Tab-separated table of C-alpha atoms in Angstrom:
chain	number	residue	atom	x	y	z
O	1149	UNK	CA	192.052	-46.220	89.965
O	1150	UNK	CA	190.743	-47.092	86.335
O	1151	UNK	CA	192.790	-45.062	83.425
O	1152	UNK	CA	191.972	-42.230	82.000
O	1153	UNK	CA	188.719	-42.415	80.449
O	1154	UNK	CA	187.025	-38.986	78.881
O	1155	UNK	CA	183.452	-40.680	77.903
O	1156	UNK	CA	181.680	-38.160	80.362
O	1157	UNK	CA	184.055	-36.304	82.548
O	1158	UNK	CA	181.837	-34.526	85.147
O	1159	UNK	CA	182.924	-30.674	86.064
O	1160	UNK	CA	181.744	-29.506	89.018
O	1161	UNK	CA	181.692	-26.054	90.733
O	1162	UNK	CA	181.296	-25.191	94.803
O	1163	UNK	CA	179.068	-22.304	93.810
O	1164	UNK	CA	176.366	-25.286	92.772
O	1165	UNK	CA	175.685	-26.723	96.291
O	1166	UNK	CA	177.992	-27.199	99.763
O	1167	UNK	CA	180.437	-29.821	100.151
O	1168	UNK	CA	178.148	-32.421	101.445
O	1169	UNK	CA	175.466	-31.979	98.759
O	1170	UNK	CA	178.121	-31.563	96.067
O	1171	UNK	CA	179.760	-34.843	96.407
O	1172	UNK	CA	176.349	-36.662	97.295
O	1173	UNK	CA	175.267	-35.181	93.360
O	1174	UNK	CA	178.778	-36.607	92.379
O	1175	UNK	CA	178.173	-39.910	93.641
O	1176	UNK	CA	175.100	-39.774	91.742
O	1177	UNK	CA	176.359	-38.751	88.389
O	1178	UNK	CA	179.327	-41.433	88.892
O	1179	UNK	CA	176.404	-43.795	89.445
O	1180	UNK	CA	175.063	-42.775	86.063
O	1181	UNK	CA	177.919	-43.327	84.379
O	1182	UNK	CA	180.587	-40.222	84.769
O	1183	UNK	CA	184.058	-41.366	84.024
O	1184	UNK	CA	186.373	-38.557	85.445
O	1185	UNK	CA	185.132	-35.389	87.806
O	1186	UNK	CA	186.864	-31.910	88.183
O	1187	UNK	CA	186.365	-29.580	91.064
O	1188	UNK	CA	186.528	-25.752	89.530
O	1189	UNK	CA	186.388	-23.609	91.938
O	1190	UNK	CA	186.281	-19.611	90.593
O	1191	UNK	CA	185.826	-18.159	93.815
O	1192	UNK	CA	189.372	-18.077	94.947
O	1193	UNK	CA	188.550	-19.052	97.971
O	1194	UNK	CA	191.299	-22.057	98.795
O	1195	UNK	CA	189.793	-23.230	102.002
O	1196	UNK	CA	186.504	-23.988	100.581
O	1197	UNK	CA	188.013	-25.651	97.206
O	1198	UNK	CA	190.038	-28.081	99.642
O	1199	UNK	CA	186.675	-28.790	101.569
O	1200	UNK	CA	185.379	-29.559	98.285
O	1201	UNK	CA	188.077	-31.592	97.107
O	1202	UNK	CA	187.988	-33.478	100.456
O	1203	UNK	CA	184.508	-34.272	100.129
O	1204	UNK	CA	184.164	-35.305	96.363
O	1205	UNK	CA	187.714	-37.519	97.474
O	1206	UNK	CA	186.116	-39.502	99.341
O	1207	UNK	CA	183.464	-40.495	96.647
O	1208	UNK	CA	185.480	-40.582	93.785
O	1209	UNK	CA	188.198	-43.003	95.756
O	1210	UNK	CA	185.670	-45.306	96.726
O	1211	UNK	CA	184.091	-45.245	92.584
O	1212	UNK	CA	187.844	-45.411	91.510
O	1213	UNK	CA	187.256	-42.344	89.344
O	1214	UNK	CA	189.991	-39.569	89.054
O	1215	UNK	CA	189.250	-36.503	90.690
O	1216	UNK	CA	190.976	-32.874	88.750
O	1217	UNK	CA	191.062	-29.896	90.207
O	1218	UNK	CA	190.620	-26.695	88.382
O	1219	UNK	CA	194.020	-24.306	88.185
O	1220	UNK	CA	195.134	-24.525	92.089
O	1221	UNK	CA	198.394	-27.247	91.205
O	1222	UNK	CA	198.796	-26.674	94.880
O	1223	UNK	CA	195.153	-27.575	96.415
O	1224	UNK	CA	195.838	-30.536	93.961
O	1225	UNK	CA	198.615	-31.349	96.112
O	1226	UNK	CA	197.193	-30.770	99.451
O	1227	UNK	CA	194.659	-33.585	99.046
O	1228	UNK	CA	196.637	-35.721	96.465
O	1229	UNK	CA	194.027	-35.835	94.427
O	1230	UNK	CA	194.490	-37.213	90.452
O	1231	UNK	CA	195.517	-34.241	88.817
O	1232	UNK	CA	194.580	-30.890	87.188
O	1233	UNK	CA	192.872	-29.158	84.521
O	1234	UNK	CA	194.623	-26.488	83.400
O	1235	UNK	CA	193.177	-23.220	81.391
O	1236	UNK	CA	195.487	-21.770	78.765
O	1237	UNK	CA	196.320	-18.827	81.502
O	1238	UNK	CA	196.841	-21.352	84.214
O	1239	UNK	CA	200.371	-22.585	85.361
O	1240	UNK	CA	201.914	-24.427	81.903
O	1241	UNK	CA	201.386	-27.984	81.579
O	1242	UNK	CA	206.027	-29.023	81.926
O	1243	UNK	CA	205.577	-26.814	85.313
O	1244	UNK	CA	202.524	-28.694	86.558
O	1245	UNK	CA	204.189	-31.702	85.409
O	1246	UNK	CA	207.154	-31.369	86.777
O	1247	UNK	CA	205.351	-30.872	89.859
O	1248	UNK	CA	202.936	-33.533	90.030
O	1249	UNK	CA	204.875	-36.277	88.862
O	1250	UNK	CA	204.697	-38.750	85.854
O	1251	UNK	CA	201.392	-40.154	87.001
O	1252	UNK	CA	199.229	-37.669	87.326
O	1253	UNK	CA	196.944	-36.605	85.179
O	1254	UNK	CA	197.114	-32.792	83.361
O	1255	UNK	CA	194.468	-31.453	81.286
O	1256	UNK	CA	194.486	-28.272	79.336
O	1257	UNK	CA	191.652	-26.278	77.461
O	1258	UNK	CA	192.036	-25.380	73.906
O	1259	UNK	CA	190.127	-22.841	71.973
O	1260	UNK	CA	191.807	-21.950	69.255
O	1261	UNK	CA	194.083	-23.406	66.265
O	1262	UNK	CA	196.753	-21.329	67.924
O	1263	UNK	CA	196.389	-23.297	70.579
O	1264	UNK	CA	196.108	-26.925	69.510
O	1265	UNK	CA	199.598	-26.725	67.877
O	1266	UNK	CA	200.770	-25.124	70.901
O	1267	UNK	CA	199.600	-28.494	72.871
O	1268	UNK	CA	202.834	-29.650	74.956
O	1269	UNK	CA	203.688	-33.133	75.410
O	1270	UNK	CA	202.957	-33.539	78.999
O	1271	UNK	CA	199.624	-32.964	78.760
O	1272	UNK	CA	197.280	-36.383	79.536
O	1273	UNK	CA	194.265	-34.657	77.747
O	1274	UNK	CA	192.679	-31.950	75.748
O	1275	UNK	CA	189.334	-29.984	76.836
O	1276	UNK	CA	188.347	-28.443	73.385
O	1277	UNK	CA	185.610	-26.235	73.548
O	1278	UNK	CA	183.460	-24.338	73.834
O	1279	UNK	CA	181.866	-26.352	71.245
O	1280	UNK	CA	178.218	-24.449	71.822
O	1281	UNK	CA	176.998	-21.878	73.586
O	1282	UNK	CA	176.876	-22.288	77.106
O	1283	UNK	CA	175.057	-20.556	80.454
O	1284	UNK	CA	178.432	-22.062	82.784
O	1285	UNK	CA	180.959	-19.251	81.259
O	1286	UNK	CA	179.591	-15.764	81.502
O	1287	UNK	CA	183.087	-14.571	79.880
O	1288	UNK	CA	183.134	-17.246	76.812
O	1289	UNK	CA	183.919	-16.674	73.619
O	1290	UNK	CA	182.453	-17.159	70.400
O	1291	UNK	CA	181.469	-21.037	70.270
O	1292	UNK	CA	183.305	-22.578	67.889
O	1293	UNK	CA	180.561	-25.116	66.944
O	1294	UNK	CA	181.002	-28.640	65.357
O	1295	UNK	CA	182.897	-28.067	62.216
O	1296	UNK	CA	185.736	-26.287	64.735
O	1297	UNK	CA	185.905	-28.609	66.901
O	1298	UNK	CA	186.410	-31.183	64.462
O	1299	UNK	CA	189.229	-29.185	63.003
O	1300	UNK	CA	190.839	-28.582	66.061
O	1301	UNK	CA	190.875	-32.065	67.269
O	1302	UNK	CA	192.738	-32.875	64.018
O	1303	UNK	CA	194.999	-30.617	64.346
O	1304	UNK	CA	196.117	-32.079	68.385
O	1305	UNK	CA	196.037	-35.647	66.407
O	1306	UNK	CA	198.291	-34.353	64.211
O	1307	UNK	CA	200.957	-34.145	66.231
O	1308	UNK	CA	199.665	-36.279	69.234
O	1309	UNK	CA	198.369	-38.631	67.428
O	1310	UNK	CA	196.803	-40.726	70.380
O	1311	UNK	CA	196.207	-37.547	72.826
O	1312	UNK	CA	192.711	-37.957	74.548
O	1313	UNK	CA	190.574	-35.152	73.506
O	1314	UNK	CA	186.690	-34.475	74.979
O	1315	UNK	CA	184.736	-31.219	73.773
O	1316	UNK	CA	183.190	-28.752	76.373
O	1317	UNK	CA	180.652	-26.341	76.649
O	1318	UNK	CA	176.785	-26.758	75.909
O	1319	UNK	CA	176.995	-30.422	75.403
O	1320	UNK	CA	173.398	-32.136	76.268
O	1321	UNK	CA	172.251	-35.826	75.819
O	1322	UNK	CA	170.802	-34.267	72.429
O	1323	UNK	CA	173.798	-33.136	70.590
O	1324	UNK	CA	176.815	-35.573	72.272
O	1325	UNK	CA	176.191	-38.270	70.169
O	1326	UNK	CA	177.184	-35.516	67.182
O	1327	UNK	CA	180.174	-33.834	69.214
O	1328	UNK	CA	181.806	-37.140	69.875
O	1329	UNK	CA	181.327	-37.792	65.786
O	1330	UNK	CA	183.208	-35.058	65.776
O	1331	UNK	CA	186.340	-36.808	67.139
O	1332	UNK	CA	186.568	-36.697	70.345
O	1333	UNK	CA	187.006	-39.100	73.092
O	1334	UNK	CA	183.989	-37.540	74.770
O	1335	UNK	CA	181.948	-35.197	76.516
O	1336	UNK	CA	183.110	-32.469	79.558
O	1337	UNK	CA	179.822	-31.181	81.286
O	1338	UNK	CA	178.339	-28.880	83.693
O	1339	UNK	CA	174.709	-27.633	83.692
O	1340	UNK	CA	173.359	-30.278	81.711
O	1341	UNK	CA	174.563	-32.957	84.966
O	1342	UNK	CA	174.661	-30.633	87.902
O	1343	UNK	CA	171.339	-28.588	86.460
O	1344	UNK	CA	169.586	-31.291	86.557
O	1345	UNK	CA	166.397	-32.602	88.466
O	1346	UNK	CA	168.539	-36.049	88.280
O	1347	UNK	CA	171.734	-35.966	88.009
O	1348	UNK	CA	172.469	-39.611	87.494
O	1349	UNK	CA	169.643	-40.121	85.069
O	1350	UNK	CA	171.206	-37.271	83.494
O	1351	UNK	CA	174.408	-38.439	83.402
O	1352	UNK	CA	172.680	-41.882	82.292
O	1353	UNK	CA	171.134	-39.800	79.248
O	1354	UNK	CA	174.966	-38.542	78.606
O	1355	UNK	CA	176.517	-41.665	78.675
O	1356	UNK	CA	174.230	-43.840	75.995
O	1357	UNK	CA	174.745	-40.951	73.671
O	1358	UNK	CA	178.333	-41.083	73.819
O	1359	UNK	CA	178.470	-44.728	74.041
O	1360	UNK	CA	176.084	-45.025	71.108
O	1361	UNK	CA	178.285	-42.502	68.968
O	1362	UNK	CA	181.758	-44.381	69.915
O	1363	UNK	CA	180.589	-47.129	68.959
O	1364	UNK	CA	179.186	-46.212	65.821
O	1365	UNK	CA	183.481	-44.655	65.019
O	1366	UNK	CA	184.891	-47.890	65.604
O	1367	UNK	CA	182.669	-49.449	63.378
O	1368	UNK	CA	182.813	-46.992	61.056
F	1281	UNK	CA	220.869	-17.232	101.946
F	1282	UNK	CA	220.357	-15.301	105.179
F	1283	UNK	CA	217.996	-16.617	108.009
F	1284	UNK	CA	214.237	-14.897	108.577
F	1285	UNK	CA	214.950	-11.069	108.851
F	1286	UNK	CA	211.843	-8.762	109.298
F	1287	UNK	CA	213.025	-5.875	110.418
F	1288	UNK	CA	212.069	-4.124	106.386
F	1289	UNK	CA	210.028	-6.379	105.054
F	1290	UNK	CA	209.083	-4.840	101.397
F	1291	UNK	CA	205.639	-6.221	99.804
F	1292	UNK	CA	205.317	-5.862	95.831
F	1293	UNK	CA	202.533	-6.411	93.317
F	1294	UNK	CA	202.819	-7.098	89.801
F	1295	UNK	CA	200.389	-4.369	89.456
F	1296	UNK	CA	202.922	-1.699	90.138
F	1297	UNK	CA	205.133	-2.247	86.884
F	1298	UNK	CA	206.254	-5.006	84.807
F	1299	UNK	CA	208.375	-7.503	85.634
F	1300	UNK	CA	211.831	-6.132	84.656
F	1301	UNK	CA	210.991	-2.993	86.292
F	1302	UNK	CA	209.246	-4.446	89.633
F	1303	UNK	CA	212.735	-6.005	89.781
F	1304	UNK	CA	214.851	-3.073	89.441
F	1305	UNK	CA	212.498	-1.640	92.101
F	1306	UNK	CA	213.300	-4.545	94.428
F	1307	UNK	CA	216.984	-4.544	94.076
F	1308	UNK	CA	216.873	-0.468	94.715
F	1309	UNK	CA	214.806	-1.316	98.050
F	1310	UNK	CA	217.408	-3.928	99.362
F	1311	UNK	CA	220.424	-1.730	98.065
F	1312	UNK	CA	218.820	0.372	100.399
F	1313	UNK	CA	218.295	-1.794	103.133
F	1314	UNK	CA	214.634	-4.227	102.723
F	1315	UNK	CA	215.716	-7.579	104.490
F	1316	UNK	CA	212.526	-9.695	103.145
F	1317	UNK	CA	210.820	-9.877	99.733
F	1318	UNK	CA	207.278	-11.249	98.893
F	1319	UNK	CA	205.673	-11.027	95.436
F	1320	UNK	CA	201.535	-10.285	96.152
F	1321	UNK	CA	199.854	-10.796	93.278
F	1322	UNK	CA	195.914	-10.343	93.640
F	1323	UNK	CA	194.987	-10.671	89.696
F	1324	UNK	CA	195.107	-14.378	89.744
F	1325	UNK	CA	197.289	-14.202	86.908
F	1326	UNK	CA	199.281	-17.248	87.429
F	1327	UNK	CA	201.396	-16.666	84.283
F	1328	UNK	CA	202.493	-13.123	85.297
F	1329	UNK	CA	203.187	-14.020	88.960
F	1330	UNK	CA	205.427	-16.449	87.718
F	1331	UNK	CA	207.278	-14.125	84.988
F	1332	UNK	CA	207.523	-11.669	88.186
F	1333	UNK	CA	208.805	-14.127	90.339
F	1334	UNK	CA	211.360	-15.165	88.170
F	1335	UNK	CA	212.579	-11.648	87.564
F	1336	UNK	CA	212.541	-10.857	91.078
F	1337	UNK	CA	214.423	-14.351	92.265
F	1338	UNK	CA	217.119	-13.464	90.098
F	1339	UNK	CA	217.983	-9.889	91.911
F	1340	UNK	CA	217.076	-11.443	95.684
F	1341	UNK	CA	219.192	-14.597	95.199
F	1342	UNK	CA	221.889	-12.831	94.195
F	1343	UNK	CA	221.410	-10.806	97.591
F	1344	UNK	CA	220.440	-13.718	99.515
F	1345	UNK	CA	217.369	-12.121	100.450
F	1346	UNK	CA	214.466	-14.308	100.901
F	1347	UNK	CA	211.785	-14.128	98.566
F	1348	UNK	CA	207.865	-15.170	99.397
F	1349	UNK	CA	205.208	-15.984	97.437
F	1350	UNK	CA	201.332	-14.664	98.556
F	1351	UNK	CA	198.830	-17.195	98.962
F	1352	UNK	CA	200.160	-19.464	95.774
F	1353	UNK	CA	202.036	-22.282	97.270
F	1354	UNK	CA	201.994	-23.803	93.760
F	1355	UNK	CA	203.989	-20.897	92.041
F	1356	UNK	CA	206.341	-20.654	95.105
F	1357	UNK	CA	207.193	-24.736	94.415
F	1358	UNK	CA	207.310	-23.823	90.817
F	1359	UNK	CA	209.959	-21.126	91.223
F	1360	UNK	CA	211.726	-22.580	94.271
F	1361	UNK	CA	210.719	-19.482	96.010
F	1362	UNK	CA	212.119	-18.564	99.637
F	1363	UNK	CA	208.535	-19.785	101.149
F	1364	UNK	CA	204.644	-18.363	101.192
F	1365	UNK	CA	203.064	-15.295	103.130
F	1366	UNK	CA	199.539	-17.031	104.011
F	1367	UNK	CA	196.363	-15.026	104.691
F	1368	UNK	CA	193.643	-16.513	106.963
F	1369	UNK	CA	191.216	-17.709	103.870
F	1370	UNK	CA	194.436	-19.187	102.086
F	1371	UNK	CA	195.449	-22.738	102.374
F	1372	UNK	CA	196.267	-23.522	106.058
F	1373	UNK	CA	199.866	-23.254	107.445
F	1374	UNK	CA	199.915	-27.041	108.118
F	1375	UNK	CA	199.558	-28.245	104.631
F	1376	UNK	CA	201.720	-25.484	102.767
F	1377	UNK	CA	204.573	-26.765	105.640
F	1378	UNK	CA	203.636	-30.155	104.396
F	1379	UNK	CA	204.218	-29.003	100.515
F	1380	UNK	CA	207.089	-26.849	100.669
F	1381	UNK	CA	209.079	-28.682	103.512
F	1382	UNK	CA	210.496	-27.964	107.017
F	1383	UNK	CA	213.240	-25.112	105.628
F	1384	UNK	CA	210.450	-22.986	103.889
F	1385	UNK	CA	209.894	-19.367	105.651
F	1386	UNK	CA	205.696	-19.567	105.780
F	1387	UNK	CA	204.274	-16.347	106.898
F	1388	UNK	CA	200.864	-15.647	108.379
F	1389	UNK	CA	198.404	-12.521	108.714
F	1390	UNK	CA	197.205	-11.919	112.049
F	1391	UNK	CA	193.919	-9.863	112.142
F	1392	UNK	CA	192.441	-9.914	115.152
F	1393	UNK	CA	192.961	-12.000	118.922
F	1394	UNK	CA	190.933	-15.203	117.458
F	1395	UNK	CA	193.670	-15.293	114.609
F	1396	UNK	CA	196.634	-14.746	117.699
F	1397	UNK	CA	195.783	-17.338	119.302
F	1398	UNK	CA	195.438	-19.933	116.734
F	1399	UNK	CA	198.764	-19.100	115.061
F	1400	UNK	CA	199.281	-22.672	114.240
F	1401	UNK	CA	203.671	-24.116	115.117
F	1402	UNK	CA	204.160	-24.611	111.709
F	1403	UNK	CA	204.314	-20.731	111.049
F	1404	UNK	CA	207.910	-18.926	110.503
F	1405	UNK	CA	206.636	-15.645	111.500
F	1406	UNK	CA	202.965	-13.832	111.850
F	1407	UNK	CA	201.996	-10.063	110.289
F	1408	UNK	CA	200.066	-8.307	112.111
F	1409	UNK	CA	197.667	-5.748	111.001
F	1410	UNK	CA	196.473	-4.071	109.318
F	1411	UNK	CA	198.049	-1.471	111.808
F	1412	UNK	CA	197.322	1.993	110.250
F	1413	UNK	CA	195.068	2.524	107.119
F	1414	UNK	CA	196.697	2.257	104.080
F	1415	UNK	CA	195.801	2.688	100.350
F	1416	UNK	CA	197.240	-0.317	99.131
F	1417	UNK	CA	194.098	-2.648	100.570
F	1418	UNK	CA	191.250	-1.389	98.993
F	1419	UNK	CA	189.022	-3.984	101.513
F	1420	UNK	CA	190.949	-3.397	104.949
F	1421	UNK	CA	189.135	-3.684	107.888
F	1422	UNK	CA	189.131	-1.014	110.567
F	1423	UNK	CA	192.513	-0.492	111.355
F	1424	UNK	CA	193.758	-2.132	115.222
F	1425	UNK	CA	196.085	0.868	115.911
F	1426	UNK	CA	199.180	0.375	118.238
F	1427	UNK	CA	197.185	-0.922	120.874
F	1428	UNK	CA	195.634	-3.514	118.535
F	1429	UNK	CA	199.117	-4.018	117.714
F	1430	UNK	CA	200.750	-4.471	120.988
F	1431	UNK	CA	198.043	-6.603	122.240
F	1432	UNK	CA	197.796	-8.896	119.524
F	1433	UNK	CA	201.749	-9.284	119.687
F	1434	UNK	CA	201.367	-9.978	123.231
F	1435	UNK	CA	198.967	-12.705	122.246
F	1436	UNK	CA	200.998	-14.587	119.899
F	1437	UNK	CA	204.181	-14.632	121.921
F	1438	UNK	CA	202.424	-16.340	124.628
F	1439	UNK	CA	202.317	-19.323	123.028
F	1440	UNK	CA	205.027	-18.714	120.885
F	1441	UNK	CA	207.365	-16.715	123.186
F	1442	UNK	CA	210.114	-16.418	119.967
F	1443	UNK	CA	208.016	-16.212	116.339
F	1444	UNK	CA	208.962	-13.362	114.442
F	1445	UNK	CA	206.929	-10.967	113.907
F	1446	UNK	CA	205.941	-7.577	112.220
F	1447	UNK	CA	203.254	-5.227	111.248
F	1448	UNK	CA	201.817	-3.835	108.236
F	1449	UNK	CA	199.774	-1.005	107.162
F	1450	UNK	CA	200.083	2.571	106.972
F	1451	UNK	CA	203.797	2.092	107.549
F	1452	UNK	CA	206.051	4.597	107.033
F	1453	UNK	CA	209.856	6.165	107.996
F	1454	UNK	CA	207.755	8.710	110.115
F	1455	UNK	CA	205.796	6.023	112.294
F	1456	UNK	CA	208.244	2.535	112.099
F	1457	UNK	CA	209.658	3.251	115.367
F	1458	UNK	CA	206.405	3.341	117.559
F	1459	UNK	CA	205.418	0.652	115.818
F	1460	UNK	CA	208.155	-1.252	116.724
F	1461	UNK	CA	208.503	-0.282	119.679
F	1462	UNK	CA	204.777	-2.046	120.421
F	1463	UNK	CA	206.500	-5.328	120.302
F	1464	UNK	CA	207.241	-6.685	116.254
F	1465	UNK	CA	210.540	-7.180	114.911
F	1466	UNK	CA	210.096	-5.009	111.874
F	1467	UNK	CA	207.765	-3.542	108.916
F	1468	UNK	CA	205.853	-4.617	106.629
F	1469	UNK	CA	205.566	-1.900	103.853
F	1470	UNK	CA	204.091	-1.669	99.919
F	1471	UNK	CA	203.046	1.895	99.536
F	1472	UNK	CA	205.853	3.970	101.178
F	1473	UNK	CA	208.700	2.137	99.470
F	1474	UNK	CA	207.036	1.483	95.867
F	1475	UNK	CA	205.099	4.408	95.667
F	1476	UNK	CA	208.163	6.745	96.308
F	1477	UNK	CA	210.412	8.015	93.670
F	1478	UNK	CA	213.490	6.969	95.238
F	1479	UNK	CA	212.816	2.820	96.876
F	1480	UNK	CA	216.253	3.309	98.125
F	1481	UNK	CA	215.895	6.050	99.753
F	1482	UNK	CA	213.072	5.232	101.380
F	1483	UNK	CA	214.427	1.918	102.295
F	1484	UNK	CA	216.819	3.564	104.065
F	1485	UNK	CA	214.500	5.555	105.864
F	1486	UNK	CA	212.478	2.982	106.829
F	1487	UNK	CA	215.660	0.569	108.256
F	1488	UNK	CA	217.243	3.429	110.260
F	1489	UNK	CA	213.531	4.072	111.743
F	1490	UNK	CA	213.456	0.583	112.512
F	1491	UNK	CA	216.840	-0.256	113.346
F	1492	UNK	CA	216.905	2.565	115.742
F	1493	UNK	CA	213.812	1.812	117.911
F	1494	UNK	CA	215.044	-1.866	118.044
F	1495	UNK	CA	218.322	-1.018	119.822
F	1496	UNK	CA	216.176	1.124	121.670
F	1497	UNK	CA	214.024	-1.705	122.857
F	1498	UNK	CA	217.299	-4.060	122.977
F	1499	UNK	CA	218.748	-1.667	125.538
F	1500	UNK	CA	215.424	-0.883	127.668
């Protein structure tokens, strides 16, 4: 399994096609250039989030990208997969730790200055967001646009200073090159990939523009 | 801790009172004689079920009363709960033996003959029901009656001639002992012990309905 890289971290959602098709789309965004793939599943319905799992597992393993799933530690468990994003309302990041083990991976969304100091040490990553405004959440709050982002990610650096961070939430091949400027690792997307008429040339379009912007930090 | 007791099984839900309370209500209803606690939480609150489950392990341990966990296998590891009460769309009884280990107590509901007869070996005990209607399930299906209930107990103990099992739904102090005289080793009950002004009381009630019909049955 490669480490944990955020450059385009692919989030994807049962509601957008069955099992099957989902993880045939997946294969195609990996082929594009996705980095790391979540399963969030809102429904609450466990049986078809472990299908899901099941069948993006078997993609993902063969790619050797990590697979997250969305808030269920325990479907994480079920089909071992790499780890979990966690909301802020979700099971803490020490329990899911704790849980998991050392090795897995433990993401958590953060919103708010609030909650970037209130970033625990076992978490592997932090989804900051939402950046823009987005068609994915119906219940999201106001966006907090570049300028918060890019306060927010310094305040996680201050006292992580090497955390992973990626931004979230109406993120397109247009504006990542200016999110990841931002400073952030990179980009966490949904309807821009999965929305698609191509999802790898999508994820193709997604990738450049974060590449192009990453490397234009390290130079900088 | 003592072994799998279903003879007053008492259901709770965050929903009826915070967590110090919901606890206090607990301890009244095995002061007055509940033999088997599970914490059903239907918000998908994760961080309430598991301030609730905390406050409610602390008054069943010191009882040695088992507590369960509804459909969240996760918060049941993260509490060290007794074991999980499973319904048919939650995560199959095969993998949440495989996560919480051979000495969990994993409960199943049992709806209708297609559910009896694929009550999997892994499962402690099965509920069946719903038995009576009830105002605690706002989406119940048609209630099986004690003739649903009889024949679906029938059912399961053919090809598992000793799991324990009870009923639930529409249970009260008035109607326990024809229900268990249909073939269950106790009752399942929410409503008629939370919703009354003395749980103890109504504990009682409910165990001396109960215990009665079962030495009834013991001696037929």
């Amino acid at each position: 399994l490669k480490p944990l890289d955020l450059r385009l971290y692919a989030v994807t959602d049962p509601a957008i096609a069955p099992a099957g098709r989902l993880a045939e789309l997946v294969a195609e965004a990996i082929a594009g250039g996705a980095t790391l793939v979540q399963l969030r599943d809102k429904s609450g319905d466990v049986r078809t989030a472990l299908r899901a799992a099941e069948a993006l597992l078997d993609v993902t393993r063969r790619a050797g990208v990590p697979l997250l799933v969305n808030d269920r530690v325990d479907v994480a468990l079920a089909v071992e997969a790499d780890g979990v994003h966690l909301g802020q309302d979700d099971m803490p990041v020490d329990i899911a730790r704790r849980l998991l083990g050392p090795r897995a991976i433990i993401g958590l969304t953060v919103r708010s200055e609030e909650e970037a100091r209130g970033v625990p040490p076992e978490a592997s990553y932090a989804a900051i967001g939402g950046v823009f405004a987005t068609s994915s959440k119906a219940d999201a709050a106001k966006p907090i646009g570049l300028d918060g982002l890019a306060r927010l990610a310094a305040l996680i650096h201050r006292r992580h200073p090497s955390l992973a961070l990626c931004a979230i939430s109406g993120i397109t091949a247009a504006n990542a090159g200016e999110v990841v400027r931002a400073g952030v690792d990179g980009v966490a997307v949904i309807s821009s990939l999965f929305a698609a008429a191509d999802a790898r040339a999508a994820a193709s379009a997604l990738r450049a523009a974060v590449d192009a912007a990453l490397l234009e930090s390290a130079r900088a």
